Amino acid sequence: MPDDTDAVRLEPELIAGLRDDLESACFGVSELDALWGEQAAAALFRGQRSAARRAAAAGVAGANPLAILATVFVLGLPVEEAALANALPALGIAGARRLGLVSEDQGDEDARGARLVRPLVDLRPYSFADDIGAGTWWIASDLGELALGRALREDHVLGVGGASNTLSAIMIREPVGAALDLGTGCGVQALHAARHAARVVATDVSKRALRFAEFNARLNGASGIEFRRGSLFEPVAEELFDQIVSNPPFVITPRVPGVPEYEYRDGGMTGDAIMSAIVRGARDHLTPGGVAQFLGNWEYHGDDEAFERVQAWLGQEREPGALDAWVVERELQDAPQYAETWIRDGGTRPGTPEFERLTDAWLDDFDERDVRYVGFGYVTVRRPEDGRVTLRRLESVESSGSEQGGLGPHLARGLRIARWLASVDDGQLRLATLRTAPDVTEERHFWPGNDDPTLLALSQGGGFGRRIAMDTGLTAFVGACDGDLPVGVIIGALADLLDVDAARLSADLLPRIRELVFVGMLEPDGAADGLDLR
Ligand SMILES: C[S@@+](CC[C@H](N)C(=O)[O-])C[C@H]1O[C@@H](n2cnc3c(N)ncnc32)[C@H](O)[C@@H]1O
């Protein structure tokens, strides 16, 4: 069958050869950092490759395979054909051409008359450490703007970026049967999901993206991933999944001629309609108890209250099929800021006529629909096993969390603890025993020379790294939570000590105790309450 996709090709023997070569060159993240050093790595992160090229030059001249592979596939620069042949002994230049990694064009020469080869793809190591363990993969994607020296094509296949890292960091990694990665791109989330799911379906509208994703799965020896083409939930029409993850093309884009529609970031719908489609789709495609997690943007129209649109997508808590939800807004941009972010992302610099033209297109679109702000964040939803919603939490959180290995376990705990909190009324909560979590510290601030604190707060080391202002009663309560006395007994003792009415103190403290339990500052005594809070 003719291959009409201009992306990498899937030839198992050649991919195995490439894997051997990458392994023997020690093509890893820390090895690259050591090759070009901290400053060049930082410059590269800012989109400047000169320092890294200079740092790798001696290695390239000395036929060091790591330096050669890094120059071609990470920096996107041409190298002498003989040098690349030396760095790819198993695959060979013909194999690299056949796989679509380097250009077929054999005419290029350098100043000394040596034949050059040019990369066609970006191929780089990617490493991670999470609650399952640490690992390294190699990820192929399209060359970026820096290497291309021009704007990206509209069907550009993105490599692992900041948003990919955000999603993989919040991904819950508990063993599941079937997982769906919607909009898989280069396939990195599908690779992550394949570590804890028995079966993964990875979908994308882009044939080129699916090709890269499948190439990456084969290159990294991942099995159990099925690749399907189609929009949103179309390719999985009647199927249910225990887990759905998606870093969808959520970027709000004006639908007027002359505004590029990048497939990797734009789902082709109006405003934030893709988000509502994904939330509704999650309702129809989760097994009971199943969890979906995705990144997204949501618009604020006119004088909308916080999360008004997201609330509407989630629907009423009592309606059939309603989902538990924990929505975290990480950033709120006003309309001009939002336009600037995504115009810059497309490679257009401020101060140019093109930048002005695109800004007008974005602001016209926002004006037409009265969009004043756009929120960015992540959504975790669960289909309740018994159909009863126990969690609806929509909040702005500034900290991205300080949890080693990502927020996945913290979010999973939140889903579990919400069920527990909903299952105990205040009378039962008074009988529970709680412990202060080991990562919680107390802050006290004083006016100079004054013994009475002016501010008391609890700070969390893990989770979202929250800081919660306290008063004397709650501070004293938390201080007494060592898993020994039940909540009600501590409150009674405090009422005596502070000489206040016990019922009033209880009514004041219990909702705040529930909040501290939810955010992870207080832990119920799992053994006593039959809770598995891992
Ligand atoms: C931001 S990229 C995410 C890539 C990858 N999952 C990651 O986390 O790095 C979004 C992907 O969604 C795909 N996409 C765009 N429109 C889509 C649609 N309507 N249905 C499914 N996928 C779509 C794009 O081709 C692109 O690969």
PDB file of C-alpha atoms and ligand atoms in Angstrom, residues 164 182-185 188-189 204-206 209 230-232 247-249 263-264 267, ligand 1:
ATOM      1  CA  SER A 164       1.980  17.536  28.348  1.00  0.00           C
ATOM      2  CA  LEU A 182      -7.990  11.490  23.505  1.00  0.00           C
ATOM      3  CA  GLY A 183      -5.856  13.640  21.166  1.00  0.00           C
ATOM      4  CA  THR A 184      -2.722  11.582  21.660  1.00  0.00           C
ATOM      5  CA  GLY A 185      -0.357  13.685  19.497  1.00  0.00           C
ATOM      6  CA  VAL A 188       3.283  10.524  25.436  1.00  0.00           C
ATOM      7  CA  GLN A 189       0.130  10.269  27.595  1.00  0.00           C
ATOM      8  CA  ASP A 204      -6.367  11.662  17.207  1.00  0.00           C
ATOM      9  CA  VAL A 205      -7.855  13.422  14.176  1.00  0.00           C
ATOM     10  CA  SER A 206      -4.390  13.669  12.708  1.00  0.00           C
ATOM     11  CA  ALA A 209       0.079  12.398  14.910  1.00  0.00           C
ATOM     12  CA  GLY A 230     -11.278  10.331  14.442  1.00  0.00           C
ATOM     13  CA  SER A 231     -12.617  13.405  16.176  1.00  0.00           C
ATOM     14  CA  LEU A 232     -13.269  13.494  19.922  1.00  0.00           C
ATOM     15  CA  ASN A 247      -4.537  17.306  26.739  1.00  0.00           C
ATOM     16  CA  PRO A 248      -7.030  18.470  24.141  1.00  0.00           C
ATOM     17  CA  PRO A 249      -6.667  21.155  21.497  1.00  0.00           C
ATOM     18  CA  GLU A 263      -4.357  21.052  14.683  1.00  0.00           C
ATOM     19  CA  TYR A 264      -2.177  20.464  17.746  1.00  0.00           C
ATOM     20  CA  GLY A 267     -10.081  21.582  17.883  1.00  0.00           C
TER      21      GLY A 267
HETATM   22  C1  LIG B   1      -2.163  19.589  22.603  1.00  0.00           C
HETATM   23  S1  LIG B   1      -2.020  18.186  21.588  1.00  0.00           S
HETATM   24  C2  LIG B   1      -1.776  16.950  22.817  1.00  0.00           C
HETATM   25  C3  LIG B   1      -0.721  15.945  22.497  1.00  0.00           C
HETATM   26  C4  LIG B   1      -0.380  14.971  23.595  1.00  0.00           C
HETATM   27  N1  LIG B   1      -1.525  14.238  24.068  1.00  0.00           N
HETATM   28  C5  LIG B   1       0.328  15.640  24.756  1.00  0.00           C
HETATM   29  O1  LIG B   1      -0.215  15.639  25.865  1.00  0.00           O
HETATM   30  O2  LIG B   1       1.421  16.141  24.556  1.00  0.00           O
HETATM   31  C6  LIG B   1      -3.681  17.920  21.051  1.00  0.00           C
HETATM   32  C7  LIG B   1      -3.879  16.796  20.060  1.00  0.00           C
HETATM   33  O3  LIG B   1      -5.275  16.733  19.754  1.00  0.00           O
HETATM   34  C8  LIG B   1      -5.436  16.430  18.370  1.00  0.00           C
HETATM   35  N2  LIG B   1      -6.768  16.896  17.943  1.00  0.00           N
HETATM   36  C9  LIG B   1      -7.130  18.075  17.384  1.00  0.00           C
HETATM   37  N3  LIG B   1      -8.457  18.102  17.174  1.00  0.00           N
HETATM   38  C10 LIG B   1      -8.948  16.911  17.608  1.00  0.00           C
HETATM   39  C11 LIG B   1     -10.244  16.344  17.651  1.00  0.00           C
HETATM   40  N4  LIG B   1     -11.306  17.026  17.228  1.00  0.00           N
HETATM   41  N5  LIG B   1     -10.372  15.097  18.137  1.00  0.00           N
HETATM   42  C12 LIG B   1      -9.292  14.400  18.599  1.00  0.00           C
HETATM   43  N6  LIG B   1      -8.037  14.900  18.582  1.00  0.00           N
HETATM   44  C13 LIG B   1      -7.872  16.136  18.090  1.00  0.00           C
HETATM   45  C14 LIG B   1      -4.294  17.148  17.705  1.00  0.00           C
HETATM   46  O4  LIG B   1      -4.010  16.572  16.454  1.00  0.00           O
HETATM   47  C15 LIG B   1      -3.176  16.980  18.733  1.00  0.00           C
HETATM   48  O5  LIG B   1      -2.418  15.849  18.450  1.00  0.00           O
END
